[in-house]
mmCIF file of C-alpha atoms in Angstrom:
data_model
loop_
_atom_site.group_PDB
_atom_site.id
_atom_site.type_symbol
_atom_site.label_atom_id
_atom_site.label_comp_id
_atom_site.label_asym_id
_atom_site.label_seq_id
_atom_site.Cartn_x
_atom_site.Cartn_y
_atom_site.Cartn_z
ATOM 1 C CA UNK E 468 14.036 -22.582 11.662
ATOM 2 C CA UNK E 469 10.744 -22.614 9.787
ATOM 3 C CA UNK E 470 11.050 -24.644 6.575
ATOM 4 C CA UNK E 471 7.356 -25.372 5.972
ATOM 5 C CA UNK E 472 6.791 -25.489 2.191
ATOM 6 C CA UNK E 473 4.690 -22.612 0.832
ATOM 7 C CA UNK E 474 1.918 -23.829 -1.444
ATOM 8 C CA UNK E 475 -0.301 -20.768 -1.752
ATOM 9 C CA UNK E 476 -3.365 -22.654 -0.575
ATOM 10 C CA UNK E 477 -4.967 -19.386 0.604
ATOM 11 C CA UNK E 478 -4.319 -17.405 -2.560
ATOM 12 C CA UNK E 479 -7.969 -17.516 -3.630
ATOM 13 C CA UNK E 480 -9.049 -15.885 -0.362
ATOM 14 C CA UNK E 481 -6.397 -13.231 0.240
ATOM 15 C CA UNK E 482 -5.045 -12.441 -3.242
ATOM 16 C CA UNK E 483 -7.209 -10.128 -5.339
ATOM 17 C CA UNK E 484 -5.903 -9.850 -8.924
ATOM 18 C CA UNK E 485 -6.831 -6.726 -10.820
ATOM 19 C CA UNK E 486 -10.253 -7.264 -12.423
ATOM 20 C CA UNK E 487 -11.957 -3.912 -13.051
ATOM 21 C CA UNK E 488 -15.707 -3.630 -13.370
ATOM 22 C CA UNK E 489 -17.336 -1.675 -16.159
ATOM 23 C CA UNK E 490 -17.959 1.349 -13.924
ATOM 24 C CA UNK E 491 -17.209 2.628 -10.441
ATOM 25 C CA UNK E 492 -14.097 1.638 -8.524
ATOM 26 C CA UNK E 493 -11.667 -0.558 -10.459
ATOM 27 C CA UNK E 494 -10.251 -1.899 -7.174
ATOM 28 C CA UNK E 495 -12.504 -2.144 -4.121
ATOM 29 C CA UNK E 496 -11.377 -3.827 -0.899
ATOM 30 C CA UNK E 497 -13.804 -3.285 1.998
ATOM 31 C CA UNK E 498 -15.309 -5.139 4.942
ATOM 32 C CA UNK E 499 -17.514 -6.883 2.376
ATOM 33 C CA UNK E 500 -14.536 -9.252 2.007
ATOM 34 C CA UNK E 501 -15.074 -12.177 4.372
ATOM 35 C CA UNK E 502 -12.787 -11.826 7.398
ATOM 36 C CA UNK E 503 -11.807 -8.213 6.644
ATOM 37 C CA UNK E 504 -12.646 -5.571 9.256
ATOM 38 C CA UNK E 505 -10.509 -2.464 9.665
ATOM 39 C CA UNK E 506 -9.117 -1.174 6.366
ATOM 40 C CA UNK E 507 -10.294 -0.391 2.862
ATOM 41 C CA UNK E 508 -8.822 0.473 -0.507
ATOM 42 C CA UNK E 509 -10.571 1.845 -3.564
ATOM 43 C CA UNK E 510 -8.834 2.765 -6.822
ATOM 44 C CA UNK E 511 -10.537 4.794 -9.543
ATOM 45 C CA UNK E 512 -9.445 4.812 -13.192
ATOM 46 C CA UNK E 513 -10.524 8.224 -14.476
ATOM 47 C CA UNK E 514 -10.439 9.312 -18.086
ATOM 48 C CA UNK E 515 -10.071 13.072 -18.679
ATOM 49 C CA UNK E 516 -13.211 14.777 -17.359
ATOM 50 C CA UNK E 517 -14.464 11.667 -15.547
ATOM 51 C CA UNK E 518 -15.771 11.883 -11.976
ATOM 52 C CA UNK E 519 -16.560 9.517 -9.125
ATOM 53 C CA UNK E 520 -18.544 10.294 -5.954
ATOM 54 C CA UNK E 521 -18.183 8.692 -2.546
ATOM 55 C CA UNK E 522 -19.292 9.194 1.055
ATOM 56 C CA UNK E 523 -17.058 8.086 3.915
ATOM 57 C CA UNK E 524 -19.487 6.158 6.107
ATOM 58 C CA UNK E 525 -17.828 5.027 9.312
ATOM 59 C CA UNK E 526 -14.301 5.392 7.960
ATOM 60 C CA UNK E 527 -11.630 8.043 7.500
ATOM 61 C CA UNK E 528 -9.561 8.104 4.319
ATOM 62 C CA UNK E 529 -6.577 9.512 2.430
ATOM 63 C CA UNK E 530 -6.746 10.389 -1.274
ATOM 64 C CA UNK E 531 -3.508 9.296 -2.986
ATOM 65 C CA UNK E 532 -2.936 10.071 -6.686
ATOM 66 C CA UNK E 533 -1.096 7.115 -8.208
ATOM 67 C CA UNK E 534 -0.971 8.354 -11.792
ATOM 68 C CA UNK E 535 -1.930 11.904 -12.727
ATOM 69 C CA UNK E 536 -3.785 14.231 -10.386
ATOM 70 C CA UNK E 537 -7.356 15.167 -9.560
ATOM 71 C CA UNK E 538 -9.677 17.756 -8.140
ATOM 72 C CA UNK E 539 -11.364 16.821 -4.867
ATOM 73 C CA UNK E 540 -14.660 18.618 -4.223
ATOM 74 C CA UNK E 541 -15.998 18.572 -0.679
ATOM 75 C CA UNK E 542 -18.960 20.474 0.759
ATOM 76 C CA UNK E 543 -18.058 24.035 -0.226
ATOM 77 C CA UNK E 544 -14.301 23.397 -0.557
ATOM 78 C CA UNK E 545 -12.126 22.300 -3.473
ATOM 79 C CA UNK E 546 -8.609 20.870 -3.383
ATOM 80 C CA UNK E 547 -6.340 20.406 -6.383
ATOM 81 C CA UNK E 548 -3.991 17.423 -6.081
ATOM 82 C CA UNK E 549 -1.083 17.794 -8.495
ATOM 83 C CA UNK E 550 -0.238 14.093 -8.448
ATOM 84 C CA UNK E 551 2.590 12.620 -10.529
ATOM 85 C CA UNK E 552 3.440 10.852 -13.764
ATOM 86 C CA UNK E 553 3.646 7.458 -12.026
ATOM 87 C CA UNK E 554 4.276 6.006 -8.587
ATOM 88 C CA UNK E 555 7.919 5.599 -9.623
ATOM 89 C CA UNK E 556 8.322 9.357 -10.246
ATOM 90 C CA UNK E 557 8.415 10.297 -6.550
ATOM 91 C CA UNK E 558 5.950 11.135 -3.771
ATOM 92 C CA UNK E 559 2.561 12.697 -4.436
ATOM 93 C CA UNK E 560 0.591 15.254 -2.491
ATOM 94 C CA UNK E 561 -2.246 13.610 -0.531
ATOM 95 C CA UNK E 562 -5.481 14.625 1.166
ATOM 96 C CA UNK E 563 -6.740 13.298 4.517
ATOM 97 C CA UNK E 564 -10.522 13.226 4.945
ATOM 98 C CA UNK E 565 -12.387 12.584 8.233
ATOM 99 C CA UNK E 566 -15.302 10.171 8.547
ATOM 100 C CA UNK E 567 -18.605 11.461 7.226
ATOM 101 C CA UNK E 568 -17.024 13.386 4.354
ATOM 102 C CA UNK E 569 -18.825 13.455 1.000
ATOM 103 C CA UNK E 570 -16.352 13.822 -1.862
ATOM 104 C CA UNK E 571 -16.170 13.980 -5.625
ATOM 105 C CA UNK E 572 -12.988 13.102 -7.522
ATOM 106 C CA UNK E 573 -12.604 14.672 -10.968
ATOM 107 C CA UNK E 574 -9.813 14.157 -13.481
ATOM 108 C CA UNK E 575 -9.241 17.703 -14.740
ATOM 109 C CA UNK E 576 -6.089 16.688 -16.652
ATOM 110 C CA UNK E 577 -5.666 15.747 -20.298
ATOM 111 C CA UNK E 578 -4.512 12.152 -19.706
ATOM 112 C CA UNK E 579 -5.980 9.198 -17.742
ATOM 113 C CA UNK E 580 -5.551 9.265 -13.960
ATOM 114 C CA UNK E 581 -5.394 6.522 -11.345
ATOM 115 C CA UNK E 582 -6.496 7.655 -7.864
ATOM 116 C CA UNK E 583 -6.453 5.613 -4.639
ATOM 117 C CA UNK E 584 -8.704 6.143 -1.629
ATOM 118 C CA UNK E 585 -7.138 4.480 1.431
ATOM 119 C CA UNK E 586 -9.558 3.984 4.332
ATOM 120 C CA UNK E 587 -9.748 2.848 7.948
ATOM 121 C CA UNK E 588 -12.798 2.002 10.051
ATOM 122 C CA UNK E 589 -13.408 4.445 12.937
ATOM 123 C CA UNK E 590 -15.852 4.549 15.837
ATOM 124 C CA UNK E 591 -17.031 8.148 15.420
ATOM 125 C CA UNK E 592 -18.941 8.307 12.124
ATOM 126 C CA UNK E 593 -19.065 12.124 12.306
ATOM 127 C CA UNK E 594 -15.282 12.505 12.121
ATOM 128 C CA UNK E 595 -14.926 13.682 15.712
ATOM 129 C CA UNK E 596 -14.125 17.254 14.716
ATOM 130 C CA UNK E 597 -11.050 16.237 12.720
ATOM 131 C CA UNK E 598 -9.918 18.523 9.935
ATOM 132 C CA UNK E 599 -9.103 17.909 6.284
ATOM 133 C CA UNK E 600 -5.310 17.861 5.775
ATOM 134 C CA UNK E 601 -3.586 18.528 2.441
ATOM 135 C CA UNK E 602 -0.004 17.229 2.573
ATOM 136 C CA UNK E 603 2.220 18.630 -0.211
ATOM 137 C CA UNK E 604 4.553 16.187 -1.943
ATOM 138 C CA UNK E 605 7.673 17.987 -0.707
ATOM 139 C CA UNK E 606 6.637 17.386 2.909
ATOM 140 C CA UNK E 607 6.239 13.620 2.513
ATOM 141 C CA UNK E 608 9.120 12.014 4.454
ATOM 142 C CA UNK E 609 11.289 9.746 2.297
ATOM 143 C CA UNK E 610 13.277 7.137 4.228
ATOM 144 C CA UNK E 611 15.814 4.652 2.873
ATOM 145 C CA UNK E 612 15.736 1.350 4.779
ATOM 146 C CA UNK E 613 17.857 -1.761 4.633
ATOM 147 C CA UNK E 614 20.929 -2.089 2.417
ATOM 148 C CA UNK E 615 22.231 -4.076 -0.544
ATOM 149 C CA UNK E 616 19.605 -6.420 -1.952
ATOM 150 C CA UNK E 617 17.243 -5.431 0.878
ATOM 151 C CA UNK E 618 17.239 -1.708 -0.001
ATOM 152 C CA UNK E 619 13.902 0.065 -0.214
ATOM 153 C CA UNK E 620 12.462 3.566 -0.254
ATOM 154 C CA UNK E 621 9.589 4.308 2.146
ATOM 155 C CA UNK E 622 7.297 7.320 1.812
ATOM 156 C CA UNK E 623 5.372 7.759 5.054
ATOM 157 C CA UNK E 624 2.591 10.132 4.012
ATOM 158 C CA UNK E 625 0.022 8.918 6.568
ATOM 159 C CA UNK E 626 2.035 7.701 9.550
ATOM 160 C CA UNK E 627 1.630 9.210 13.055
ATOM 161 C CA UNK E 628 4.508 11.699 12.733
ATOM 162 C CA UNK E 629 3.270 12.978 9.362
ATOM 163 C CA UNK E 630 -0.481 12.799 9.929
ATOM 164 C CA UNK E 631 -0.927 13.136 13.696
ATOM 165 C CA UNK E 632 -4.612 14.098 13.570
ATOM 166 C CA UNK E 633 -5.958 10.845 12.130
ATOM 167 C CA UNK E 634 -7.814 8.331 14.305
ATOM 168 C CA UNK E 635 -6.777 4.900 12.997
ATOM 169 C CA UNK E 636 -5.290 4.923 9.500
ATOM 170 C CA UNK E 637 -1.612 4.177 8.841
ATOM 171 C CA UNK E 638 -0.432 4.291 5.228
ATOM 172 C CA UNK E 639 2.816 4.503 3.289
ATOM 173 C CA UNK E 640 4.394 3.665 -0.070
ATOM 174 C CA UNK E 641 7.417 1.453 -0.688
ATOM 175 C CA UNK E 642 9.660 1.282 -3.763
ATOM 176 C CA UNK E 643 11.852 -1.797 -4.255
ATOM 177 C CA UNK E 644 14.334 -1.577 -7.148
ATOM 178 C CA UNK E 645 14.597 -4.454 -9.614
ATOM 179 C CA UNK E 646 16.086 -7.593 -8.071
ATOM 180 C CA UNK E 647 15.539 -6.375 -4.506
ATOM 181 C CA UNK E 648 13.709 -7.790 -1.509
ATOM 182 C CA UNK E 649 11.566 -5.686 0.823
ATOM 183 C CA UNK E 650 9.218 -6.506 3.690
ATOM 184 C CA UNK E 651 12.246 -8.482 4.775
ATOM 185 C CA UNK E 652 12.989 -10.017 7.182
ATOM 186 C CA UNK E 653 9.395 -11.277 7.315
ATOM 187 C CA UNK E 654 7.553 -9.573 10.140
ATOM 188 C CA UNK E 655 4.121 -9.439 11.717
ATOM 189 C CA UNK E 656 1.826 -7.089 13.615
ATOM 190 C CA UNK E 657 -1.164 -9.172 14.637
ATOM 191 C CA UNK E 658 -0.988 -9.207 18.457
ATOM 192 C CA UNK E 659 -1.541 -6.383 20.929
ATOM 193 C CA UNK E 660 1.644 -6.225 23.024
ATOM 194 C CA UNK E 661 2.035 -2.637 24.264
ATOM 195 C CA UNK E 662 5.428 -1.211 23.403
ATOM 196 C CA UNK E 663 6.406 -4.267 21.328
ATOM 197 C CA UNK E 664 3.767 -5.121 18.714
ATOM 198 C CA UNK E 665 0.505 -3.606 17.509
ATOM 199 C CA UNK E 666 -2.522 -5.440 16.105
ATOM 200 C CA UNK E 667 -3.010 -4.281 12.527
ATOM 201 C CA UNK E 668 -4.443 -5.818 9.389
ATOM 202 C CA UNK E 669 -2.765 -4.656 6.182
ATOM 203 C CA UNK E 670 -3.477 -4.162 2.488
ATOM 204 C CA UNK E 671 -0.699 -4.401 -0.091
ATOM 205 C CA UNK E 672 -1.592 -2.751 -3.423
ATOM 206 C CA UNK E 673 1.050 -3.296 -6.132
ATOM 207 C CA UNK E 674 2.322 -1.559 -9.242
ATOM 208 C CA UNK E 675 5.299 -2.602 -11.396
ATOM 209 C CA UNK E 676 7.422 -1.155 -14.183
ATOM 210 C CA UNK E 677 9.992 -2.725 -16.457
ATOM 211 C CA UNK E 678 13.513 -1.413 -15.891
ATOM 212 C CA UNK E 679 14.199 1.494 -18.218
ATOM 213 C CA UNK E 680 10.555 2.329 -18.807
ATOM 214 C CA UNK E 681 9.482 5.971 -18.562
ATOM 215 C CA UNK E 682 5.981 6.987 -17.448
ATOM 216 C CA UNK E 683 4.447 3.551 -18.039
ATOM 217 C CA UNK E 684 1.844 4.462 -15.443
ATOM 218 C CA UNK E 685 -0.092 6.386 -18.059
ATOM 219 C CA UNK E 686 -0.590 3.325 -20.255
ATOM 220 C CA UNK E 687 -4.063 1.717 -20.185
ATOM 221 C CA UNK E 688 -4.296 -0.551 -17.146
ATOM 222 C CA UNK E 689 -5.139 -4.120 -18.162
ATOM 223 C CA UNK E 690 -3.899 -7.079 -16.153
ATOM 224 C CA UNK E 691 -1.509 -9.054 -18.298
ATOM 225 C CA UNK E 692 0.552 -6.193 -19.697
ATOM 226 C CA UNK E 693 1.296 -2.491 -19.401
ATOM 227 C CA UNK E 694 3.426 -2.389 -22.563
ATOM 228 C CA UNK E 695 2.724 -2.435 -26.260
ATOM 229 C CA UNK E 696 5.102 -5.377 -26.780
ATOM 230 C CA UNK E 697 3.144 -7.569 -24.366
ATOM 231 C CA UNK E 698 5.825 -7.967 -21.679
ATOM 232 C CA UNK E 699 4.484 -7.971 -18.145
ATOM 233 C CA UNK E 700 6.680 -6.733 -15.279
ATOM 234 C CA UNK E 701 6.003 -8.741 -12.116
ATOM 235 C CA UNK E 702 6.905 -9.143 -8.467
ATOM 236 C CA UNK E 703 6.152 -11.736 -5.783
ATOM 237 C CA UNK E 704 4.610 -11.649 -2.296
ATOM 238 C CA UNK E 705 4.453 -14.137 0.572
ATOM 239 C CA UNK E 706 2.331 -14.391 3.749
ATOM 240 C CA UNK E 707 2.527 -17.306 6.175
ATOM 241 C CA UNK E 708 1.189 -18.320 9.584
ATOM 242 C CA UNK E 709 2.476 -17.579 13.064
ATOM 243 C CA UNK E 710 1.635 -19.069 16.463
ATOM 244 C CA UNK E 711 -0.868 -21.623 15.185
ATOM 245 C CA UNK E 712 -2.862 -19.193 13.018
ATOM 246 C CA UNK E 713 -2.603 -20.673 9.539
ATOM 247 C CA UNK E 714 -2.296 -18.597 6.388
ATOM 248 C CA UNK E 715 -0.384 -19.464 3.216
ATOM 249 C CA UNK E 716 -0.186 -16.950 0.369
ATOM 250 C CA UNK E 717 2.489 -17.042 -2.341
ATOM 251 C CA UNK E 718 1.641 -15.054 -5.479
ATOM 252 C CA UNK E 719 2.977 -13.297 -8.546
ATOM 253 C CA UNK E 720 1.773 -9.693 -8.611
ATOM 254 C CA UNK E 721 1.568 -6.896 -11.157
ATOM 255 C CA UNK E 722 -0.034 -3.473 -11.454
ATOM 256 C CA UNK E 723 -3.482 -3.296 -9.854
ATOM 257 C CA UNK E 724 -3.189 -6.479 -7.755
ATOM 258 C CA UNK E 725 -3.769 -6.550 -3.996
ATOM 259 C CA UNK E 726 -2.755 -8.955 -1.240
ATOM 260 C CA UNK E 727 -4.530 -8.862 2.129
ATOM 261 C CA UNK E 728 -2.698 -9.650 5.368
ATOM 262 C CA UNK E 729 -5.191 -10.367 8.169
ATOM 263 C CA UNK E 730 -2.445 -11.844 10.381
ATOM 264 C CA UNK E 731 0.818 -13.749 10.220
ATOM 265 C CA UNK E 732 4.333 -13.203 8.939
ATOM 266 C CA UNK E 733 4.510 -11.288 5.659
ATOM 267 C CA UNK E 734 7.510 -10.941 3.403
ATOM 268 C CA UNK E 735 9.415 -10.923 1.320
ATOM 269 C CA UNK E 736 7.940 -8.696 -1.345
ATOM 270 C CA UNK E 737 10.322 -9.441 -4.210
ATOM 271 C CA UNK E 738 11.042 -7.370 -7.307
ATOM 272 C CA UNK E 739 11.932 -9.425 -10.389
ATOM 273 C CA UNK E 740 15.402 -8.721 -11.827
ATOM 274 C CA UNK E 741 13.883 -6.821 -14.767
ATOM 275 C CA UNK E 742 11.139 -4.895 -12.929
ATOM 276 C CA UNK E 743 10.814 -2.302 -10.184
ATOM 277 C CA UNK E 744 8.147 -2.968 -7.551
ATOM 278 C CA UNK E 745 5.854 -0.482 -5.809
ATOM 279 C CA UNK E 746 3.374 -1.186 -3.069
ATOM 280 C CA UNK E 747 0.918 0.942 -1.166
ATOM 281 C CA UNK E 748 0.327 -0.230 2.418
ATOM 282 C CA UNK E 749 -2.900 0.563 4.284
ATOM 283 C CA UNK E 750 -3.058 -0.511 7.933
ATOM 284 C CA UNK E 751 -5.455 -0.196 10.867
ATOM 285 C CA UNK E 752 -6.594 -2.264 13.818
ATOM 286 C CA UNK E 753 -8.899 -2.421 16.827
ATOM 287 C CA UNK E 754 -6.512 -0.922 19.380
ATOM 288 C CA UNK E 755 -6.924 2.549 20.899
ATOM 289 C CA UNK E 756 -3.312 3.495 20.101
ATOM 290 C CA UNK E 757 -2.430 4.407 16.503
ATOM 291 C CA UNK E 758 1.051 2.968 16.249
ATOM 292 C CA UNK E 759 3.079 0.692 13.930
ATOM 293 C CA UNK E 760 5.047 -1.833 15.979
ATOM 294 C CA UNK E 761 6.355 -5.041 14.407
ATOM 295 C CA UNK E 762 8.318 -8.139 15.332
ATOM 296 C CA UNK E 763 10.586 -10.112 12.994
ATOM 297 C CA UNK E 764 10.322 -13.815 12.253
ATOM 298 C CA UNK E 765 13.183 -15.113 14.418
ATOM 299 C CA UNK E 766 14.123 -17.541 11.651
ATOM 300 C CA UNK E 767 15.234 -14.601 9.485
ATOM 301 C CA UNK E 768 15.744 -11.590 11.741
ATOM 302 C CA UNK E 769 19.532 -11.947 11.889
ATOM 303 C CA UNK E 770 19.818 -10.632 8.334
ATOM 304 C CA UNK E 771 19.547 -7.086 9.704
ATOM 305 C CA UNK E 772 23.064 -7.426 11.139
ATOM 306 C CA UNK E 773 24.475 -8.104 7.657
ATOM 307 C CA UNK E 774 23.403 -4.673 6.402
ATOM 308 C CA UNK E 775 26.086 -2.935 8.435
ATOM 309 C CA UNK E 776 28.709 -1.610 6.041
ATOM 310 C CA UNK E 777 26.611 -2.265 2.942
ATOM 311 C CA UNK E 778 25.485 0.610 0.753
ATOM 312 C CA UNK E 779 21.855 1.367 -0.016
ATOM 313 C CA UNK E 780 21.011 0.612 -3.647
ATOM 314 C CA UNK E 781 22.257 3.601 -5.649
ATOM 315 C CA UNK E 782 18.973 3.857 -7.591
ATOM 316 C CA UNK E 783 17.218 5.051 -4.429
ATOM 317 C CA UNK E 784 15.513 7.343 -3.756
ATOM 318 C CA UNK E 785 13.767 7.353 -7.120
ATOM 319 C CA UNK E 786 12.119 10.648 -6.238
ATOM 320 C CA UNK E 787 12.075 13.156 -3.411
ATOM 321 C CA UNK E 788 14.816 13.471 -0.804
ATOM 322 C CA UNK E 789 16.282 11.269 1.875
#
């Protein structure tokens, strides 16, 4: 059993608390981060009428409305993404864009919008003839995993079965109800073992809401609170080393925060008893096969057997269908 104390000594390197700049992307994780290679995440905070331009240079991407919707203008083509009231309201429609795409995001709604651009590095900077794919919200698969305190809802909008035409990107959303544990048992995907484990780095982007809140996603996003009374809903995330590759991250997270997982065991992602937890996962790696294969930490893997006979948390799914 692994009982090494977690101290969070690597928090400063791999934990990126929400700290928006005055303009441009409010969250921006790219290969400019030391030690980061294969994935990216950008989040725009758009007031009504606001726009942001971007060119996908050497990476493919998926546009994911987090709060509200947007118009996506490409060269000669326009897509309207309906979006949603918040990430806790159910799945959103998404838009896959090949490498080389020039895009403009515009908030055509009457309330602020929060739009994510999930990216993955690819070899062919021209997009390799891949097509733009608009996935409606009602076609996003919603899966309930685990049971009891380990219940979670997974929306696989950019996994191989849902988005077969992508080159490298893997992306999904996970909802963990208040008091629950997800990304558990801790698992890893940092070694290329065909048929058993794939080598993928991973971004966790978090949002939270206090239990009983309605549409808090539309509140102004400022780290420290998303409520008028000053309360801050939080969750917690852990990453630790495997097979002699050290990493030690243990952090409290709230809306807008990101945790990077370059390697190692990751989990649990814990929802506080008074707050629901959302995270957006973006994954990619150097391998030629686009596949998500994981292995559990053997110190904790036996918990899966205890789920037999337990019910999934009755609050799930929070939106969509099973």
